[in-house]
Short mmCIF file of C-alpha atoms and ligand atoms in Angstrom, two decimals:
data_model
loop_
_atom_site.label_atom_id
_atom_site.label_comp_id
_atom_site.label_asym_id
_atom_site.label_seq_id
_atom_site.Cartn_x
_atom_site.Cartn_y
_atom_site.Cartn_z
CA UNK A 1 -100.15 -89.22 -62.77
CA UNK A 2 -103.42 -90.49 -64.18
CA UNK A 3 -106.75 -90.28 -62.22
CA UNK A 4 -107.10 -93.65 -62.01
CA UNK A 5 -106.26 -95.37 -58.50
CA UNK A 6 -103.50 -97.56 -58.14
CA UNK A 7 -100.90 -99.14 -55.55
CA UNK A 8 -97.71 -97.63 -54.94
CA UNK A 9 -94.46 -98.20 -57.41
CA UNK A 10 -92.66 -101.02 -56.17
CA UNK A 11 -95.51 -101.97 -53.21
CA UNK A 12 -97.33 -105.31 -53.97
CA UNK A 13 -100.75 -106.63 -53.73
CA UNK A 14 -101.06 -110.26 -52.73
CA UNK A 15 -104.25 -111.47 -54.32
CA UNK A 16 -105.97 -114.21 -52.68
CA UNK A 17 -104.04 -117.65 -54.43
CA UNK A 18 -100.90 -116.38 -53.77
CA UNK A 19 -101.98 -115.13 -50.39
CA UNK A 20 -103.01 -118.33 -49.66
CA UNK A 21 -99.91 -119.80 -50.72
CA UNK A 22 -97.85 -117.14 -48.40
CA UNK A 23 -100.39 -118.29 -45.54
CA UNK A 24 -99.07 -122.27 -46.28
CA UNK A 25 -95.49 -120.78 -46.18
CA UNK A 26 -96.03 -118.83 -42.98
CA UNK A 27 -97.13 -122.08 -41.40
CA UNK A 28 -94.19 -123.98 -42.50
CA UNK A 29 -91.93 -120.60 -41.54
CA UNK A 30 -93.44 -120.78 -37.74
CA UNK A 31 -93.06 -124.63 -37.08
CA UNK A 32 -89.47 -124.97 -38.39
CA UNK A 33 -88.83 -121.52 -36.24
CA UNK A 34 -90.43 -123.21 -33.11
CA UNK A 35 -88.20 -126.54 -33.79
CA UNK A 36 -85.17 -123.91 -33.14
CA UNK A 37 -87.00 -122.77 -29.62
CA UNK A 38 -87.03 -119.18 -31.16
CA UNK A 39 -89.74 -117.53 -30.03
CA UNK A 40 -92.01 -114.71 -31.77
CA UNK A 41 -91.70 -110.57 -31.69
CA UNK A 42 -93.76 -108.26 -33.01
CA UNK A 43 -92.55 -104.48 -32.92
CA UNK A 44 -93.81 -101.31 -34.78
CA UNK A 45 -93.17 -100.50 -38.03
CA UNK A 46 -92.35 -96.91 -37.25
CA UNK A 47 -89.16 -96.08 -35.61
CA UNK A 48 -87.15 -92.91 -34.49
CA UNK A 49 -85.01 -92.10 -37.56
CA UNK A 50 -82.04 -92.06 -35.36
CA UNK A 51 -82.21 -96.04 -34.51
CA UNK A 52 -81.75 -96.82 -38.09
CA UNK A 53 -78.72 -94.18 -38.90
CA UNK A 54 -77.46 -95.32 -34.93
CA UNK A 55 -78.14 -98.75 -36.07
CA UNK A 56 -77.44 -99.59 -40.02
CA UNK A 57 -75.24 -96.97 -39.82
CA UNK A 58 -75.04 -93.65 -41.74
CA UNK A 59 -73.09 -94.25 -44.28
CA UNK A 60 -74.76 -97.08 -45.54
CA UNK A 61 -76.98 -96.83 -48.52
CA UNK A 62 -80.15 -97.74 -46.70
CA UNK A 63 -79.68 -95.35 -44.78
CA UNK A 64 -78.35 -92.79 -47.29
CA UNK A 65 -80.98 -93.30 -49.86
CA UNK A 66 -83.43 -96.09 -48.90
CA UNK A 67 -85.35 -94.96 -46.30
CA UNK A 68 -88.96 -93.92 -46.08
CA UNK A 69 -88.58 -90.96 -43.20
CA UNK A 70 -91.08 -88.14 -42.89
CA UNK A 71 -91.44 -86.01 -40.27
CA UNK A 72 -94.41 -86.31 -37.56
CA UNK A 73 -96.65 -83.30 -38.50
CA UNK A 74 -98.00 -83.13 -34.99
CA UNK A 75 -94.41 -82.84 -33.26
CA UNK A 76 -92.23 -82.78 -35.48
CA UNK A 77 -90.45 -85.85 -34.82
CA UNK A 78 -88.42 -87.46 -37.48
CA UNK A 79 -90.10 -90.84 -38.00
CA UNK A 80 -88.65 -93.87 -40.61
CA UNK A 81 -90.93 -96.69 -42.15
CA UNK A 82 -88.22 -99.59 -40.75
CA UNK A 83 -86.36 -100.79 -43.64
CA UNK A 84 -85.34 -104.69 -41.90
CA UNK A 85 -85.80 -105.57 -38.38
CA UNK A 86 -83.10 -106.13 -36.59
CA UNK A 87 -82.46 -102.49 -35.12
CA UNK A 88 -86.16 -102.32 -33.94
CA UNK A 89 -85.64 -105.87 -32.20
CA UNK A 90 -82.62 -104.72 -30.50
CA UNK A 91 -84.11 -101.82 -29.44
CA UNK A 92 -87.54 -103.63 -27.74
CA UNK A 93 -85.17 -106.09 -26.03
CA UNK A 94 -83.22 -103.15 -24.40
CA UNK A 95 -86.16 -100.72 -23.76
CA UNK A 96 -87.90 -104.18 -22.08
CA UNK A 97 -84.80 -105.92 -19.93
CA UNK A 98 -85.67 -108.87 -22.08
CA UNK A 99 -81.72 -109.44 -22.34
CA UNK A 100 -81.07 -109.24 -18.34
CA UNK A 101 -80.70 -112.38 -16.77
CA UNK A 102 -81.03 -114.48 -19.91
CA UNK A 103 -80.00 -114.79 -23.49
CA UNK A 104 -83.12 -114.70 -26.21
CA UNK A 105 -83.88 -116.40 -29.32
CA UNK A 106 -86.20 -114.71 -31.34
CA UNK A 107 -88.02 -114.21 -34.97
CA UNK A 108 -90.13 -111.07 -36.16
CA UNK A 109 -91.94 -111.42 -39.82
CA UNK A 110 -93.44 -108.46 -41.53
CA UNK A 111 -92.86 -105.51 -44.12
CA UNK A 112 -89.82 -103.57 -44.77
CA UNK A 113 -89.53 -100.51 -46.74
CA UNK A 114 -86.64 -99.53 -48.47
CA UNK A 115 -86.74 -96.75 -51.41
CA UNK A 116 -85.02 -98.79 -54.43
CA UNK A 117 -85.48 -99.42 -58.17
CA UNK A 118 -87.99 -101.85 -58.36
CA UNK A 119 -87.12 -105.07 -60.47
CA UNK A 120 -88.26 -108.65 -60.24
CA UNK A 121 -87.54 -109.68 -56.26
CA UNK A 122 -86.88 -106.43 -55.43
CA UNK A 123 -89.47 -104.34 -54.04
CA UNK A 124 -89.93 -100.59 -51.99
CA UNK A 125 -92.31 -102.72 -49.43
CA UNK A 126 -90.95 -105.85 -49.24
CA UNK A 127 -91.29 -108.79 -46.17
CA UNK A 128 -88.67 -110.80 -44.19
CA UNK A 129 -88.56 -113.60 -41.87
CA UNK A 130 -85.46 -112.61 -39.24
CA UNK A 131 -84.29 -114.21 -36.52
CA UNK A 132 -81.98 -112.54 -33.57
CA UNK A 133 -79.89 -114.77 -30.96
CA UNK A 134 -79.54 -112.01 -28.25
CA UNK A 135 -76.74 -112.58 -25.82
CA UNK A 136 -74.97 -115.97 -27.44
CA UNK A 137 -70.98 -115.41 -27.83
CA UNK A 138 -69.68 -118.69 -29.10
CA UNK A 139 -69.59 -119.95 -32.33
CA UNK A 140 -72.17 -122.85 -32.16
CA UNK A 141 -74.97 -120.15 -32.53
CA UNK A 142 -73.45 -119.24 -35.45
CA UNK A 143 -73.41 -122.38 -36.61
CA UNK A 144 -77.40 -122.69 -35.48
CA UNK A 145 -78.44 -120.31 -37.26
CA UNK A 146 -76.79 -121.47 -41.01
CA UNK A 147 -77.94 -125.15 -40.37
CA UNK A 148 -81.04 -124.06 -39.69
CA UNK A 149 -81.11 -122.24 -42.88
CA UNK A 150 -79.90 -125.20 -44.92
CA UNK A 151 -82.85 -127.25 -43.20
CA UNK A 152 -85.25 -125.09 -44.58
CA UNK A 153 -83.72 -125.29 -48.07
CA UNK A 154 -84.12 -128.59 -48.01
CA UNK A 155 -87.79 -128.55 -46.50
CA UNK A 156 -88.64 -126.31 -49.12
CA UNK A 157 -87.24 -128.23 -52.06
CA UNK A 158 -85.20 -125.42 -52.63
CA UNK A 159 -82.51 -126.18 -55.75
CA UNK A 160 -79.56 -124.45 -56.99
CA UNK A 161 -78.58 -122.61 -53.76
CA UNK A 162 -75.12 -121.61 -52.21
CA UNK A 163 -73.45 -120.42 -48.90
CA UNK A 164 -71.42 -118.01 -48.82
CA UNK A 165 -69.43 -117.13 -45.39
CA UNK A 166 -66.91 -114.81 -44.27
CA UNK A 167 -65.45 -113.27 -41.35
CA UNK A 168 -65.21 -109.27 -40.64
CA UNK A 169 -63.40 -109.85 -37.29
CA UNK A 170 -63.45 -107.33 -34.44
CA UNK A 171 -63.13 -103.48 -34.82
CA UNK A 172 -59.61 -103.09 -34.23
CA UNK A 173 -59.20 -105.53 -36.44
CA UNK A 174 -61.50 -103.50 -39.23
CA UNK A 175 -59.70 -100.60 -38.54
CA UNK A 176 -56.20 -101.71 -39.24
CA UNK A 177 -57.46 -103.20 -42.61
CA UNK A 178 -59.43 -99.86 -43.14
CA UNK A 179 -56.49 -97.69 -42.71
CA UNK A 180 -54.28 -99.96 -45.52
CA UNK A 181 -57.54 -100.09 -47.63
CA UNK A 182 -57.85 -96.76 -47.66
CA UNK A 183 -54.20 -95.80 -48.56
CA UNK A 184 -54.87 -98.57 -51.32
CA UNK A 185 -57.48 -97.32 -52.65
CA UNK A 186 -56.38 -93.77 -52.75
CA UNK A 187 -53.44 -95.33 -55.55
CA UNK A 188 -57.01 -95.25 -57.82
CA UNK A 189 -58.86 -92.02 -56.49
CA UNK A 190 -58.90 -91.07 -60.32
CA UNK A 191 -59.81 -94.38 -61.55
CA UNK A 192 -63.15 -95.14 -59.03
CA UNK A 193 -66.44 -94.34 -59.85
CA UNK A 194 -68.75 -91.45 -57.77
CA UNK A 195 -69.91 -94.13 -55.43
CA UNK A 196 -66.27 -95.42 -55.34
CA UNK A 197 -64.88 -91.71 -54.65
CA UNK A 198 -68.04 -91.20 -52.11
CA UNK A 199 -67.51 -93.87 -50.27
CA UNK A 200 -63.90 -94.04 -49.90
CA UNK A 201 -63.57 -92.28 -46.54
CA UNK A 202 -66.61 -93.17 -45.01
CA UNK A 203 -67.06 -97.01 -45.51
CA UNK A 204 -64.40 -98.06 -47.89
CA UNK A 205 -65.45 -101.76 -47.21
CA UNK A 206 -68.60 -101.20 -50.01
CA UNK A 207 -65.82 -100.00 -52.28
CA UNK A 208 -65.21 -103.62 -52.60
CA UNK A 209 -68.81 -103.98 -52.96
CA UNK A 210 -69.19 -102.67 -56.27
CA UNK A 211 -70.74 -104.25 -59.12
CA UNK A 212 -68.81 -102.06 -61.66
CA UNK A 213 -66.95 -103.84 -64.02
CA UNK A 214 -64.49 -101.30 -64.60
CA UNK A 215 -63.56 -101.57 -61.10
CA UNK A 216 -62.90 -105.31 -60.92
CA UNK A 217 -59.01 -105.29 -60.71
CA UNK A 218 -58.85 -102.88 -58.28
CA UNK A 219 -61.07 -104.86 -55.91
CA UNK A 220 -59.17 -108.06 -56.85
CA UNK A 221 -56.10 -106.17 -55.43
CA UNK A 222 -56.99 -105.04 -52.66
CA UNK A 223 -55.78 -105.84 -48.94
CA UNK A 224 -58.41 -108.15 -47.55
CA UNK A 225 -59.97 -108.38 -44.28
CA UNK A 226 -59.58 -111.69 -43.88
CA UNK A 227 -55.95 -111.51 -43.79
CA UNK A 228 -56.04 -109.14 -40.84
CA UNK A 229 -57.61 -111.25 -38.16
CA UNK A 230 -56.12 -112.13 -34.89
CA UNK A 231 -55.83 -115.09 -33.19
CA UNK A 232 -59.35 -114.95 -31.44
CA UNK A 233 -61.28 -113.76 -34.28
CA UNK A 234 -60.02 -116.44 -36.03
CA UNK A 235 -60.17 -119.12 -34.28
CA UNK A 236 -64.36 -118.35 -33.77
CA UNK A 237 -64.58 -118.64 -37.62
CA UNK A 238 -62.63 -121.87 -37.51
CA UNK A 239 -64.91 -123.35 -35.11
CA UNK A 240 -68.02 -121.96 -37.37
CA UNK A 241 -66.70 -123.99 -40.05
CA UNK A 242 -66.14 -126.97 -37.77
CA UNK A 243 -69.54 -126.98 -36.84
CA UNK A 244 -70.54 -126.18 -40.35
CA UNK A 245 -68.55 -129.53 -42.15
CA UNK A 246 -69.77 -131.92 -39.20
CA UNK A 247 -73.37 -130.82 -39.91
CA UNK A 248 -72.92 -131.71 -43.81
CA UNK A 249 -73.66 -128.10 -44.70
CA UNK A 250 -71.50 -126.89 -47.94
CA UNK A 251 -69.86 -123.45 -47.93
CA UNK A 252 -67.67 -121.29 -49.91
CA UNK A 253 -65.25 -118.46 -48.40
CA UNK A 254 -65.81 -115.30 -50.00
CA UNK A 255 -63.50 -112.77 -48.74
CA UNK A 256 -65.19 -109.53 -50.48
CA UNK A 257 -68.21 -110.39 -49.10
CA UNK A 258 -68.97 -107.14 -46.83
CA UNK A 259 -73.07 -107.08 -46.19
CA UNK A 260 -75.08 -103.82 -46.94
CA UNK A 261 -74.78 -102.86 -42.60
CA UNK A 262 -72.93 -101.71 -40.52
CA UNK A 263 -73.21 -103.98 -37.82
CA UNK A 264 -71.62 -106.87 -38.15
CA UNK A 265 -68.62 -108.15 -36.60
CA UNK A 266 -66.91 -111.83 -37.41
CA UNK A 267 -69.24 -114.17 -39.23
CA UNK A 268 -71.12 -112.83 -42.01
CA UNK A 269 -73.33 -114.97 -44.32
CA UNK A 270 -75.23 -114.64 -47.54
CA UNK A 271 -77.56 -117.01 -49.74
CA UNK A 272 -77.23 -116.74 -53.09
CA UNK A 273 -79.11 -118.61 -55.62
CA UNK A 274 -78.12 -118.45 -59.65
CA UNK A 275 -81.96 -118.51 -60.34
CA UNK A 276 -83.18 -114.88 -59.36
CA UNK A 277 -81.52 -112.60 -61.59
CA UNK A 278 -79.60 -109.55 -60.06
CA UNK A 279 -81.53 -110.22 -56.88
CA UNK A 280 -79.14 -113.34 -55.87
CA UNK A 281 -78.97 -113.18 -52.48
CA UNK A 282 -82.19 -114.00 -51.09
CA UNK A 283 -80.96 -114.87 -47.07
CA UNK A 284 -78.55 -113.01 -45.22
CA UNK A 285 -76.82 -112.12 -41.67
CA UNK A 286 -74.35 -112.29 -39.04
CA UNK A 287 -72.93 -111.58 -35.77
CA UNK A 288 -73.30 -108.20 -34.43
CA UNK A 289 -71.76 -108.10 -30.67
CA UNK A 290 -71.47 -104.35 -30.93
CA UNK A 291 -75.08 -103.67 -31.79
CA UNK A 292 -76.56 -103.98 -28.45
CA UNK A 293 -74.26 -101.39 -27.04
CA UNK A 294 -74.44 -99.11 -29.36
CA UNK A 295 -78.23 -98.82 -29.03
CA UNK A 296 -77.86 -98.42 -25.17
CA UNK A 297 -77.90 -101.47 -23.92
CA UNK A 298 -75.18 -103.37 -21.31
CA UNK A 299 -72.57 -104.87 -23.75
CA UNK A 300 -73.68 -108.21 -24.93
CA UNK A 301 -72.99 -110.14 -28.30
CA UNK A 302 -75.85 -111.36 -30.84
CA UNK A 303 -76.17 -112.78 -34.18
CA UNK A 304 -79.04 -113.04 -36.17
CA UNK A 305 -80.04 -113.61 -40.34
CA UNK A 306 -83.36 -112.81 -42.24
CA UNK A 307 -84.80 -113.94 -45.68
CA UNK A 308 -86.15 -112.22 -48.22
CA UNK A 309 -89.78 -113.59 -48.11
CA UNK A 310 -90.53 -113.13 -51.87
CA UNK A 311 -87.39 -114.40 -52.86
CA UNK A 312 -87.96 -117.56 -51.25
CA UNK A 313 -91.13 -117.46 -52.47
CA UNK A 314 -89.85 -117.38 -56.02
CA UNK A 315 -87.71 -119.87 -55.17
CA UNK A 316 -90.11 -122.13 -54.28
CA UNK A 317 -91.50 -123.49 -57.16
CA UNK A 318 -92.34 -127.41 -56.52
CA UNK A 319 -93.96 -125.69 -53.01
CA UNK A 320 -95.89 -123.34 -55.26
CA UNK A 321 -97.82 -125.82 -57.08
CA UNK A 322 -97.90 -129.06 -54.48
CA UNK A 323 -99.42 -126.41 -51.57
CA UNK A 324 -102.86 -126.73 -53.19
CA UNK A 325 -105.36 -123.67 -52.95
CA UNK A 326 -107.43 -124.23 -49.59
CA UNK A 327 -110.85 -124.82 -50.53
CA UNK A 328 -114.35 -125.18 -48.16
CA UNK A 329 -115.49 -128.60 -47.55
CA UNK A 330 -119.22 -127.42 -47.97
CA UNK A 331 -120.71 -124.61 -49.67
CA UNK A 332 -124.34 -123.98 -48.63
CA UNK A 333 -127.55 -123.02 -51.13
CA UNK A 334 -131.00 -122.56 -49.79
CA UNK A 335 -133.93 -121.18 -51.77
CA UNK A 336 -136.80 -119.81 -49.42
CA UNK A 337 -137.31 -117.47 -46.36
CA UNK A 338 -137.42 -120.76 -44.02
CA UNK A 339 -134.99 -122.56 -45.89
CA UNK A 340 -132.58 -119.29 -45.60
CA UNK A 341 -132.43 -118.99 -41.91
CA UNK A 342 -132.38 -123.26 -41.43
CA UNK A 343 -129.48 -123.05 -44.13
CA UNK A 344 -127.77 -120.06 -42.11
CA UNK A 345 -128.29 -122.25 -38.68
CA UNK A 346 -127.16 -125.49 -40.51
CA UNK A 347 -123.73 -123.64 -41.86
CA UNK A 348 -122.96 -122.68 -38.18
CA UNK A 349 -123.69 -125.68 -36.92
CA UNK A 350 -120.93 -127.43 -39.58
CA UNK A 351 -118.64 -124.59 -38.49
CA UNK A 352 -118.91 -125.73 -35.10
CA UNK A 353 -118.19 -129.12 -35.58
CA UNK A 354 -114.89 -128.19 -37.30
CA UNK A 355 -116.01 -127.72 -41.10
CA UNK A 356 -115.49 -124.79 -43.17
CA UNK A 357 -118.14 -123.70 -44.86
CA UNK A 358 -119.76 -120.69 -47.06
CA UNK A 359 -123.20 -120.18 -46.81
CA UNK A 360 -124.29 -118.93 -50.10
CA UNK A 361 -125.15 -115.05 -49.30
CA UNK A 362 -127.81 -113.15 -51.75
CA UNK A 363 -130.07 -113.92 -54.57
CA UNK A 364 -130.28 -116.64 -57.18
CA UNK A 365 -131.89 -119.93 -58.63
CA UNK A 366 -130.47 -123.45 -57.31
CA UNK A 367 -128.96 -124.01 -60.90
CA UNK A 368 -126.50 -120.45 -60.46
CA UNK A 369 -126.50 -121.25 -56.79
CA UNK A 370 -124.76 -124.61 -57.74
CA UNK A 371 -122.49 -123.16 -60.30
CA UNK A 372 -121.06 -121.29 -57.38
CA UNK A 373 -120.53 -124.03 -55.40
CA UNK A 374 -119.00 -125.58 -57.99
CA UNK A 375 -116.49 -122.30 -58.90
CA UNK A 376 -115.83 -122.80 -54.83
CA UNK A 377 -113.78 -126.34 -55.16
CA UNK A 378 -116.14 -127.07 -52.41
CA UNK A 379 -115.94 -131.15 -51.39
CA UNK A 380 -120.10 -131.05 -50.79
CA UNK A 381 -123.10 -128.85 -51.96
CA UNK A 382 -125.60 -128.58 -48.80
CA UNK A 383 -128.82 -127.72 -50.24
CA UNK A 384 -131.70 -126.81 -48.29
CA UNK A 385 -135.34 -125.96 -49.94
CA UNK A 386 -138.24 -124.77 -47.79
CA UNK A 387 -139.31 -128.46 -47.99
CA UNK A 388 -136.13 -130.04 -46.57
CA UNK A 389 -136.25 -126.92 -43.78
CA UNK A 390 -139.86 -128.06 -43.01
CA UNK A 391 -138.34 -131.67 -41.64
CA UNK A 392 -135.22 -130.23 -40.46
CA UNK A 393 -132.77 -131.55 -42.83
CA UNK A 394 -130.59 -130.41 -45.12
CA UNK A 395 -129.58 -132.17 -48.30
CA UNK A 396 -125.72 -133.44 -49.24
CA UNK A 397 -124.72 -133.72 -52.49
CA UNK A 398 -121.18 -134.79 -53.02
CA UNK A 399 -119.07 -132.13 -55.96
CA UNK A 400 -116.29 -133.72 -56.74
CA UNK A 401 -117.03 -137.63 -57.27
CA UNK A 402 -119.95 -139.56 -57.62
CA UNK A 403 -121.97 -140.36 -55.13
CA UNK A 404 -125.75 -140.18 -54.21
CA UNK A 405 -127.42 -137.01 -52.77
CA UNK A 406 -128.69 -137.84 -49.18
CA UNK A 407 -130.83 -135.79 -46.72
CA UNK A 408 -129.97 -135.71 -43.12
CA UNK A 409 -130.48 -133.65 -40.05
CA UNK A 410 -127.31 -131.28 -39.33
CA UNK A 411 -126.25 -133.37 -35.98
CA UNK A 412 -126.60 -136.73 -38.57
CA UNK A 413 -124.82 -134.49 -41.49
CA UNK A 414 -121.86 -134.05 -39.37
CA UNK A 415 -120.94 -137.19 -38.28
CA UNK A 416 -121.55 -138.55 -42.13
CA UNK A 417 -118.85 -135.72 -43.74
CA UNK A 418 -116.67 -136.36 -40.83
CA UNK A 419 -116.68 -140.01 -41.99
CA UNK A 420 -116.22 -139.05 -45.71
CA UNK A 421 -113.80 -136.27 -45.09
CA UNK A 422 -111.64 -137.27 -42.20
CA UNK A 423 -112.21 -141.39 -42.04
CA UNK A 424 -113.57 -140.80 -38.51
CA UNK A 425 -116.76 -140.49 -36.89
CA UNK A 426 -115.67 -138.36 -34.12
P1 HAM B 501 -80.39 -107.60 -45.64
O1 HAM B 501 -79.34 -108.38 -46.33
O2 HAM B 501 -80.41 -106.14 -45.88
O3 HAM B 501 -80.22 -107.92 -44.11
O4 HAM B 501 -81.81 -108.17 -46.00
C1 HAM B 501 -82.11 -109.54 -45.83
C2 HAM B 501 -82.89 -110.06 -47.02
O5 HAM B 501 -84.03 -109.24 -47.26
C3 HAM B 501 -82.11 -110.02 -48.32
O6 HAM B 501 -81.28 -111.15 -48.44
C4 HAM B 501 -83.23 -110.06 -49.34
O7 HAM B 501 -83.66 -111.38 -49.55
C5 HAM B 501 -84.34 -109.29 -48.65
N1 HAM B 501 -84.43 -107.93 -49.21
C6 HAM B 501 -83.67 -106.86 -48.91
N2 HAM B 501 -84.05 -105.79 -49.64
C7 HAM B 501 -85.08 -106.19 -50.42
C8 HAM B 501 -85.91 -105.56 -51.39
N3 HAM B 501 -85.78 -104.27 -51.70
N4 HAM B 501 -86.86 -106.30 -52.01
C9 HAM B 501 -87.02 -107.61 -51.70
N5 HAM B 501 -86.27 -108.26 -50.79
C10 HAM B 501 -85.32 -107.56 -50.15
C11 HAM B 501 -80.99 -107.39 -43.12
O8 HAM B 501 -81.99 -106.75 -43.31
C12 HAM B 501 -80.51 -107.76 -41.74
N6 HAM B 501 -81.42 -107.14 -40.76
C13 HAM B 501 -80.43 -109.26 -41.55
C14 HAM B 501 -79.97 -109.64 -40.19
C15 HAM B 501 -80.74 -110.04 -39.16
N7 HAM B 501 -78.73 -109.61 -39.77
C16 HAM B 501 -78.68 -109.99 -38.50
N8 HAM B 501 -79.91 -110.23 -38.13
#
């Protein structure tokens, strides 16, 4: 490792354009969320290790190999950096009653950690956008949650995406197809690959998972869960689709689709999108009825989904360039120790009535304090000289069209940019 200081493999920075551009996404993210009446979470992003190998599941390879877990010098406790977020919102709503009397709708956004091979949309600190329906059985919240999805698509502009949908019924379902997957699989022992060998006793289901060519007959061959579902669990997939075809929404059954956790019961659901490489899926999720349970809680079902935020983000290209960068609507230069502090007064004073503005903050000549304002994308310079201070005005000089220069005191300059700016006078 060189001497030099740098960010961690695989962690980003997020440098102020394309902050701002998450920021105009964010907004977009939290009114479409409201829309649904889902309503806002924030939890830690350190958890007990156990919740996540309770949770995801142990034999999963987020749990297995992703996971950022150290061990809490001071006690000794075994501590993981949360790699998604629906264990940790499972595990507030239990440890708060916030599932007692009623069901909950709720969305979390933040980082995630998980220790992979870093590649283009595919990062060790990464962010999603979830969303949990705690306590909903029937399949209309299914439903909710994948047309809400396809609405943001559409808000977004995004092109070139598909649905894919499946069902993983109920356990005793799973376990009737695991037992004749295994035995199936166990024709091949010799012919599967580490993972393949690995995995075949303790989650056989990512067997079908693979992405090794080699193993693509096999997979094509084998006994599929789909064909082992009982009446119930298929009827509440049958309904999903209902729901799905009378809202409009496009779908394709993909019966190897198995999800990376543990979880999830019935309806499962991925985005994929042919324009992100390797990294196709870029939204994913399901129902999880036995979640809540198995983290303590009184038995209650739940279904929830969450997006890849930089995916989307790539995705997102029209958004990318019609969001426009936010920039000040004044920038403020003063030359002068009376000017200075009438300037500094005159920049609150715009703040106050609504503007933003940056007041122009060391040394320098009106020509490089203009260049600055300039470099800003400011709308209007404000330039005060000790003169201008001396009658209590400040000077307005419009930046980005013609227009004369025009000196007014800050009550007077308000009401004139609100006019330019807004069309009001208010
Ligand atoms: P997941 O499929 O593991 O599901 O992750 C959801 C999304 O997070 C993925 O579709 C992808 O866009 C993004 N993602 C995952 N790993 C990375 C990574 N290393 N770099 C960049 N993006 C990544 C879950 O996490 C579930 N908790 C979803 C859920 C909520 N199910 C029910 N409720």
């Amino acid at each position: 490792m060189s001497n030099k200081l740098q960010g961690v493999r695989g962690m980003n920075d997020l440098l102020p354009e394309e902050a701002e551009r998450w920021e105009a996404f964010e907004e977009i993210i939290r009114d479409w969320l409201r829309s649904y009446g889902y309503r806002p979470i924030r939890t830690p992003i350190v958890e007990y290790t156990r919740l996540f190998s309770r949770g995801v599941g142990e034999h999963t390879d987020i749990v297995e190999k992703e996971m950022y877990s150290f061990e809490d010098r001071l006690n000794g406790e075994q501590l993981t950096m949360r790699p998604e977020g629906t264990a940790s919102c499972v595990r507030a709503a239990i440890e708060h009653n916030l599932i007692f009397q009623n069901p909950q709708r709720l969305y979390y956004s933040g980082p995630m950690f998980r220790h992979e091979r870093p590649q283009k949309g595919r990062y060790r600190q990464f962010h999603q956008v979830g969303v949990e329906a705690l306590g909903f059985a029937g399949p209309d919240v299914d439903a909710e949650h994948i047309v809400m999805c396809r609405r943001l698509w559409d808000d977004l502009g995004l092109e070139d995406v598909e649905l894919q949908l499946n069902s993983l019924g109920d356990a005793a379902e799973r376990a009737t197809h695991r037992a004749e997957l295994i035995a199936y699989l166990e024709r091949f022992h010799d012919q599967l690959d580490e993972d393949g060998k690995r995995r075949l006793h303790t989650n056989p289901l990512r067997v079908l998972d693979t992405k090794n060519p080699a193993l693509e007959d096999i997979v094509a061959g084998a006994p599929r869960l789909i064909d082992y579902l009982g009446e119930t669990s298929l009827k509440h997939f049958e309904s999903v689709q209902r729901l799905l075809r009378e809202a409009a929404v496009p779908y394709r059954i993909n019966p190897r689709m198995v999800r990376g956790l543990d979880y999830y019961n019935r309806t499962v659901f991925e985005w994929t999108t042919t324009r992100l490489g390797a990294q196709a899926t870029f939204c994913g999720g399901g129902r999880y009825d036995g979640l809540i349970e198995q983290l303590g809680g009184k038995p209650a079902p739940a279904c929830g989904f969450a997006m890849g935020m930089e995916r989307v983000m790539l995705l997102w290209q029209e958004g990318l360039e019609s969001a426009g960068l936010a920039s000040p609507d004044v920038y403020v230069v003063h030359q002068g120790e009376q000017a200075q502090a009438f300037a500094f007064r005159v920049a609150e004073t715009l703040r106050s009535a609504g503007f933003s503005a940056i007041y122009h903050c060391g040394e320098g000549g009106f020509k490089s304090q203009m260049k600055k304002a300039d470099a800003s994308r400011a709308a209007y310079a404000v330039i005060v000289g000790d003169e201008e201070a001396a009658a209590g005005r400040a000077a307005l000089k419009p930046l980005r069209d013609e227009g004369e220069q025009i000196a007014l005191e800050p009550e007077a300059l308000c009401e004139w940019l609100a006019q330019r700016l807004y069309g009001d006078a208010d």
